[in-house]
GROMACS .gro file of C-alpha atoms in nm:
model
  298
    1ARG     CA    1   0.000   0.000   0.000
    2ASP     CA    2   0.285   0.240   0.080
    3CYS     CA    3   0.448   0.156  -0.253
    4ARG     CA    4   0.125   0.229  -0.438
    5GLN     CA    5   0.092   0.564  -0.262
    6MET     CA    6   0.442   0.651  -0.379
    7LEU     CA    7   0.330   0.581  -0.734
    8ILE     CA    8   0.016   0.790  -0.691
    9ASP     CA    9   0.236   1.072  -0.561
   10GLY     CA   10   0.457   1.043  -0.870
   11ARG     CA   11   0.757   0.905  -0.680
   12ALA     CA   12   0.818   0.626  -0.929
   13LYS     CA   13   1.181   0.564  -0.836
   14ALA     CA   14   1.093   0.521  -0.469
   15ALA     CA   15   0.802   0.297  -0.570
   16VAL     CA   16   1.038   0.075  -0.770
   17GLU     CA   17   1.288   0.055  -0.485
   18GLY     CA   18   1.016  -0.028  -0.237
   19GLY     CA   19   0.871  -0.290  -0.467
   20LEU     CA   20   1.205  -0.461  -0.524
   21LYS     CA   21   1.277  -0.471  -0.151
   22THR     CA   22   0.935  -0.622  -0.088
   23LEU     CA   23   0.992  -0.876  -0.364
   24LYS     CA   24   1.324  -0.985  -0.211
   25LEU     CA   25   1.171  -1.022   0.135
   26LYS     CA   26   0.882  -1.227   0.002
   27GLU     CA   27   1.109  -1.447  -0.208
   28ASN     CA   28   1.320  -1.521   0.100
   29TYR     CA   29   1.014  -1.601   0.308
   30TYR     CA   30   0.782  -1.777   0.063
   31GLY     CA   31   1.028  -1.896  -0.200
   32GLN     CA   32   1.047  -1.819  -0.570
   33GLY     CA   33   0.736  -1.914  -0.762
   34SER     CA   34   0.507  -1.851  -0.467
   35ILE     CA   35   0.164  -1.706  -0.537
   36GLN     CA   36   0.247  -1.447  -0.269
   37LEU     CA   37   0.484  -1.279  -0.515
   38VAL     CA   38   0.212  -1.199  -0.768
   39PRO     CA   39   0.089  -0.871  -0.609
   40VAL     CA   40   0.447  -0.743  -0.600
   41TYR     CA   41   0.493  -0.826  -0.970
   42PHE     CA   42   0.171  -0.636  -1.040
   43HIS     CA   43   0.306  -0.335  -0.853
   44LEU     CA   44   0.641  -0.344  -1.032
   45ALA     CA   45   0.462  -0.374  -1.366
   46ARG     CA   46   0.247  -0.069  -1.292
   47THR     CA   47   0.550   0.127  -1.176
   48ASN     CA   48   0.746   0.050  -1.492
   49GLN     CA   49   0.441   0.134  -1.698
   50TYR     CA   50   0.426   0.470  -1.522
   51MET     CA   51   0.784   0.533  -1.635
   52ASP     CA   52   0.699   0.422  -1.992
   53LYS     CA   53   0.919   0.114  -1.953
   54PHE     CA   54   0.665  -0.107  -2.120
   55LYS     CA   55   0.894  -0.401  -2.193
   56ALA     CA   56   1.003  -0.425  -1.829
   57ALA     CA   57   0.641  -0.397  -1.718
   58GLU     CA   58   0.539  -0.680  -1.949
   59GLU     CA   59   0.823  -0.897  -1.817
   60PHE     CA   60   0.699  -0.859  -1.460
   61LEU     CA   61   0.348  -0.948  -1.572
   62SER     CA   62   0.483  -1.252  -1.754
   63LEU     CA   63   0.635  -1.369  -1.426
   64ALA     CA   64   0.304  -1.313  -1.250
   65GLN     CA   65   0.118  -1.499  -1.524
   66TRP     CA   66   0.360  -1.791  -1.506
   67ILE     CA   67   0.306  -1.826  -1.129
   68ILE     CA   68  -0.071  -1.808  -1.175
   69LEU     CA   69  -0.063  -2.082  -1.439
   70LYS     CA   70   0.157  -2.301  -1.217
   71ASN     CA   71  -0.066  -2.267  -0.909
   72PRO     CA   72  -0.428  -2.313  -1.022
   73PRO     CA   73  -0.561  -2.427  -0.680
   74ALA     CA   74  -0.432  -2.105  -0.520
   75VAL     CA   75  -0.573  -1.871  -0.784
   76ASP     CA   76  -0.915  -1.718  -0.733
   77VAL     CA   77  -1.125  -1.520  -0.977
   78SER     CA   78  -1.012  -1.192  -0.822
   79LEU     CA   79  -0.649  -1.261  -0.907
   80LYS     CA   80  -0.741  -1.354  -1.264
   81ALA     CA   81  -0.937  -1.031  -1.298
   82GLU     CA   82  -0.644  -0.824  -1.172
   83LEU     CA   83  -0.399  -0.998  -1.406
   84HIS     CA   84  -0.611  -0.929  -1.714
   85GLN     CA   85  -0.687  -0.577  -1.597
   86THR     CA   86  -0.320  -0.494  -1.540
   87LEU     CA   87  -0.222  -0.642  -1.875
   88GLY     CA   88  -0.501  -0.455  -2.048
   89LEU     CA   89  -0.406  -0.119  -1.900
   90LEU     CA   90  -0.043  -0.181  -1.992
   91TYR     CA   91  -0.129  -0.262  -2.353
   92ALA     CA   92  -0.357   0.041  -2.371
   93SER     CA   93  -0.082   0.272  -2.251
   94ASP     CA   94   0.152   0.114  -2.509
   95SER     CA   95  -0.108   0.173  -2.785
   96LYS     CA   96  -0.159  -0.202  -2.837
   97LEU     CA   97  -0.531  -0.148  -2.846
   98ASP     CA   98  -0.644  -0.483  -2.985
   99ALA     CA   99  -0.452  -0.668  -2.714
  100ALA     CA  100  -0.581  -0.422  -2.455
  101LEU     CA  101  -0.940  -0.481  -2.561
  102LYS     CA  102  -0.898  -0.858  -2.534
  103GLN     CA  103  -0.742  -0.842  -2.187
  104LEU     CA  104  -0.989  -0.587  -2.050
  105THR     CA  105  -1.282  -0.787  -2.183
  106CYS     CA  106  -1.152  -1.086  -1.985
  107ALA     CA  107  -1.105  -0.867  -1.676
  108THR     CA  108  -1.461  -0.734  -1.701
  109TYR     CA  109  -1.594  -1.087  -1.742
  110TYR     CA  110  -1.424  -1.197  -1.420
  111LEU     CA  111  -1.545  -0.885  -1.240
  112SER     CA  112  -1.898  -0.972  -1.350
  113VAL     CA  113  -1.858  -1.330  -1.228
  114MET     CA  114  -1.747  -1.209  -0.886
  115ASN     CA  115  -1.973  -0.913  -0.830
  116GLY     CA  116  -2.245  -0.921  -1.092
  117PRO     CA  117  -2.262  -0.724  -1.418
  118GLU     CA  118  -2.440  -0.426  -1.256
  119HIS     CA  119  -2.206  -0.388  -0.956
  120ILE     CA  120  -2.014  -0.067  -0.898
  121LEU     CA  121  -1.682  -0.254  -0.898
  122THR     CA  122  -1.763  -0.406  -1.236
  123SER     CA  123  -1.822  -0.054  -1.368
  124PHE     CA  124  -1.449   0.012  -1.361
  125GLY     CA  125  -1.408  -0.260  -1.622
  126TYR     CA  126  -1.671  -0.096  -1.844
  127PHE     CA  127  -1.489   0.234  -1.809
  128ASP     CA  128  -1.159   0.081  -1.915
  129LEU     CA  129  -1.328  -0.075  -2.219
  130GLY     CA  130  -1.486   0.260  -2.304
  131ASN     CA  131  -1.147   0.427  -2.294
  132VAL     CA  132  -0.998   0.172  -2.533
  133PHE     CA  133  -1.287   0.214  -2.776
  134ALA     CA  134  -1.239   0.593  -2.754
  135ALA     CA  135  -0.868   0.551  -2.827
  136ARG     CA  136  -0.968   0.345  -3.132
  137SER     CA  137  -1.201   0.630  -3.238
  138ASN     CA  138  -1.501   0.402  -3.196
  139MET     CA  139  -1.695   0.668  -3.012
  140GLU     CA  140  -2.035   0.502  -3.035
  141ASN     CA  141  -1.917   0.203  -2.833
  142ALA     CA  142  -1.715   0.425  -2.601
  143MET     CA  143  -2.015   0.640  -2.515
  144ALA     CA  144  -2.230   0.331  -2.460
  145PHE     CA  145  -1.984   0.201  -2.201
  146TYR     CA  146  -1.963   0.542  -2.033
  147ASP     CA  147  -2.344   0.554  -2.016
  148LYS     CA  148  -2.340   0.208  -1.857
  149VAL     CA  149  -2.097   0.331  -1.590
  150LYS     CA  150  -2.316   0.632  -1.514
  151GLU     CA  151  -2.630   0.425  -1.469
  152ILE     CA  152  -2.461   0.179  -1.234
  153TRP     CA  153  -2.335   0.459  -1.011
  154TYR     CA  154  -2.662   0.651  -1.038
  155ARG     CA  155  -2.856   0.355  -0.898
  156HIS     CA  156  -2.601   0.305  -0.621
  157PHE     CA  157  -2.595   0.669  -0.513
  158VAL     CA  158  -2.973   0.713  -0.526
  159SER     CA  159  -3.028   0.397  -0.320
  160VAL     CA  160  -2.781   0.507  -0.054
  161LEU     CA  161  -2.905   0.866  -0.045
  162ASN     CA  162  -3.268   0.756  -0.013
  163ASP     CA  163  -3.172   0.549   0.291
  164ARG     CA  164  -2.992   0.850   0.439
  165VAL     CA  165  -3.294   1.074   0.392
  166HIS     CA  166  -3.517   0.825   0.573
  167SER     CA  167  -3.253   0.760   0.842
  168ILE     CA  168  -3.234   0.395   0.740
  169GLU     CA  169  -2.908   0.206   0.777
  170SER     CA  170  -2.828   0.097   0.425
  171THR     CA  171  -2.768  -0.271   0.365
  172ALA     CA  172  -2.605  -0.203   0.028
  173PRO     CA  173  -2.232  -0.277  -0.003
  174TYR     CA  174  -2.009   0.031  -0.004
  175ALA     CA  175  -2.287   0.245   0.140
  176THR     CA  176  -2.043   0.502   0.284
  177PRO     CA  177  -1.722   0.663   0.160
  178ALA     CA  178  -1.535   0.478   0.435
  179GLU     CA  179  -1.666   0.142   0.313
  180LEU     CA  180  -1.575   0.222  -0.046
  181GLY     CA  181  -1.228   0.327   0.069
  182LYS     CA  182  -1.005   0.624  -0.003
  183GLU     CA  183  -0.839   0.472  -0.309
  184ASN     CA  184  -1.168   0.368  -0.467
  185MET     CA  185  -1.316   0.709  -0.393
  186GLN     CA  186  -1.024   0.869  -0.575
  187ASP     CA  187  -1.064   0.632  -0.869
  188THR     CA  188  -1.439   0.687  -0.882
  189VAL     CA  189  -1.428   1.065  -0.890
  190LYS     CA  190  -1.153   1.057  -1.151
  191MET     CA  191  -1.360   0.820  -1.362
  192LEU     CA  192  -1.678   1.027  -1.334
  193ARG     CA  193  -1.490   1.350  -1.408
  194GLY     CA  194  -1.337   1.180  -1.708
  195ILE     CA  195  -1.680   1.086  -1.841
  196VAL     CA  196  -1.802   1.444  -1.799
  197GLY     CA  197  -1.501   1.569  -1.993
  198LEU     CA  198  -1.524   1.315  -2.272
  199GLN     CA  199  -1.897   1.347  -2.321
  200THR     CA  200  -1.884   1.726  -2.309
  201GLU     CA  201  -1.612   1.719  -2.574
  202ARG     CA  202  -1.816   1.477  -2.782
  203PHE     CA  203  -2.164   1.629  -2.752
  204GLY     CA  204  -2.124   1.984  -2.623
  205VAL     CA  205  -2.256   2.108  -2.289
  206VAL     CA  206  -2.631   2.108  -2.355
  207HIS     CA  207  -2.692   1.740  -2.419
  208PRO     CA  208  -2.877   1.461  -2.231
  209SER     CA  209  -2.560   1.253  -2.185
  210VAL     CA  210  -2.370   1.546  -2.037
  211CYS     CA  211  -2.667   1.630  -1.815
  212ARG     CA  212  -2.662   1.278  -1.676
  213ALA     CA  213  -2.285   1.282  -1.632
  214GLU     CA  214  -2.296   1.609  -1.436
  215PHE     CA  215  -2.584   1.476  -1.228
  216VAL     CA  216  -2.406   1.153  -1.134
  217LEU     CA  217  -2.089   1.344  -1.048
  218GLY     CA  218  -2.296   1.571  -0.825
  219LEU     CA  219  -2.444   1.263  -0.657
  220PHE     CA  220  -2.092   1.140  -0.590
  221PHE     CA  221  -2.014   1.453  -0.390
  222ILE     CA  222  -2.342   1.424  -0.199
  223PHE     CA  223  -2.243   1.064  -0.124
  224ASN     CA  224  -1.909   1.203  -0.001
  225TYR     CA  225  -2.084   1.458   0.223
  226ASP     CA  226  -1.939   1.744   0.017
  227THR     CA  227  -2.251   1.947  -0.056
  228ILE     CA  228  -2.061   2.260  -0.158
  229THR     CA  229  -1.889   2.086  -0.447
  230ALA     CA  230  -2.203   1.884  -0.522
  231GLN     CA  231  -2.407   2.201  -0.568
  232SER     CA  232  -2.192   2.315  -0.859
  233TYR     CA  233  -2.246   1.993  -1.055
  234LEU     CA  234  -2.610   1.951  -0.960
  235LEU     CA  235  -2.698   2.305  -1.065
  236ARG     CA  236  -2.519   2.251  -1.395
  237ALA     CA  237  -2.717   1.931  -1.446
  238PHE     CA  238  -3.037   2.112  -1.353
  239GLU     CA  239  -2.977   2.398  -1.597
  240ILE     CA  240  -2.887   2.156  -1.878
  241ALA     CA  241  -3.199   1.949  -1.801
  242LYS     CA  242  -3.419   2.261  -1.820
  243ARG     CA  243  -3.276   2.339  -2.163
  244VAL     CA  244  -3.289   1.982  -2.293
  245TYR     CA  245  -3.612   1.851  -2.140
  246GLY     CA  246  -3.794   2.155  -2.007
  247PRO     CA  247  -3.851   2.272  -1.647
  248ARG     CA  248  -4.140   2.033  -1.575
  249HIS     CA  249  -3.990   1.716  -1.716
  250GLN     CA  250  -3.942   1.422  -1.479
  251ASN     CA  251  -3.564   1.427  -1.526
  252THR     CA  252  -3.545   1.797  -1.441
  253LEU     CA  253  -3.770   1.760  -1.137
  254GLU     CA  254  -3.564   1.467  -1.010
  255ILE     CA  255  -3.248   1.678  -1.007
  256ARG     CA  256  -3.430   1.960  -0.828
  257ASP     CA  257  -3.560   1.712  -0.571
  258ILE     CA  258  -3.211   1.577  -0.502
  259ILE     CA  259  -3.076   1.929  -0.458
  260GLU     CA  260  -3.350   2.027  -0.216
  261ARG     CA  261  -3.337   1.701  -0.020
  262SER     CA  262  -2.966   1.763   0.026
  263GLY     CA  263  -3.044   2.089   0.202
  264LEU     CA  264  -2.936   2.308  -0.089
  265GLN     CA  265  -3.116   2.594  -0.255
  266VAL     CA  266  -3.224   2.611  -0.619
  267PRO     CA  267  -3.201   2.970  -0.742
  268GLU     CA  268  -3.478   3.095  -0.967
  269ASP     CA  269  -3.226   3.155  -1.245
  270THR     CA  270  -2.958   2.887  -1.277
  271ALA     CA  271  -2.809   2.995  -1.610
  272PHE     CA  272  -2.497   3.110  -1.423
  273ALA     CA  273  -2.419   2.746  -1.342
  274LEU     CA  274  -2.293   2.693  -1.697
  275LEU     CA  275  -2.068   2.998  -1.678
  276ASP     CA  276  -1.855   2.895  -1.381
  277ASP     CA  277  -1.478   2.887  -1.389
  278ARG     CA  278  -1.423   2.530  -1.278
  279PRO     CA  279  -1.114   2.364  -1.425
  280GLU     CA  280  -1.198   2.135  -1.713
  281PRO     CA  281  -1.235   1.776  -1.594
  282GLU     CA  282  -0.976   1.530  -1.709
  283ALA     CA  283  -1.076   1.352  -2.022
  284GLN     CA  284  -0.936   1.031  -2.158
  285GLN     CA  285  -0.655   0.958  -1.916
  286SER     CA  286  -0.766   0.667  -1.703
  287HIS     CA  287  -0.666   0.393  -1.944
  288VAL     CA  288  -0.303   0.493  -1.904
  289ASP     CA  289  -0.313   0.528  -1.527
  290PRO     CA  290  -0.096   0.251  -1.380
  291ALA     CA  291  -0.139   0.368  -1.022
  292ARG     CA  292  -0.483   0.214  -0.989
  293ASN     CA  293  -0.511  -0.105  -0.791
  294ARG     CA  294  -0.880  -0.140  -0.721
  295PRO     CA  295  -1.027  -0.421  -0.512
  296THR     CA  296  -1.215  -0.656  -0.739
  297SER     CA  297  -1.466  -0.814  -0.503
  298GLN     CA  298  -1.678  -0.727  -0.205
   0.00000   0.00000   0.00000
């Protein structure tokens, strides 16, 4: 975990050194070829990917894959998902898009087996696939995957927030930011910001897909108890919805209801919401982000 944080912080050299020390300790304790070495190989692969050392990264993943193939009784679906995911993200960053698509499809399949196809953790696989399709200029498929991600998170956030409003303890998994975890929260907001950026670039601001993307991102910040940031995105979604659907449409009224139930005010004129000076959200970057190491099961 400390090594991963070094990578997130951009301290790649320190992350490599830490990973190699950990590898040596584990080799001494468990022996070469142990399944316990696989997570370290994953880390070293991501670190080398971060430094654009794609050949070295692939070599570490080859070692991990060899151990996995040699130890089938010790390999669960989660480990298979992470192997294919790590390979897929490596190939995507190296512009080997066909190979990336194949590996990420396998990863998403295993995520679906573990968690179900509509689970929030599976949504990360859909996002990765969307990014590869976008890199291949297949924007129709890319947008379809991004829409899938939005709907999965929309249902999760609305379910949790409805329980909060009625003071009901939610039985849903990852019902609080603490349960989802700091790293997953960071990955989620980056993913949702990326979708806003990509769909805004694709469709322009006043579009149903962008409205939904802004809305879901606003719901994320409500989920994270950050109503000040949430208000910016929710008001943008509300203003777009008024222009796209009209002020009395069900979609528009739903956004207003969420804003008001969150204890926020809806100004009479919300046109200003589209004129704010927020920094542009990151667009298509996640498929080359080697620092991610998301949990793959509940």
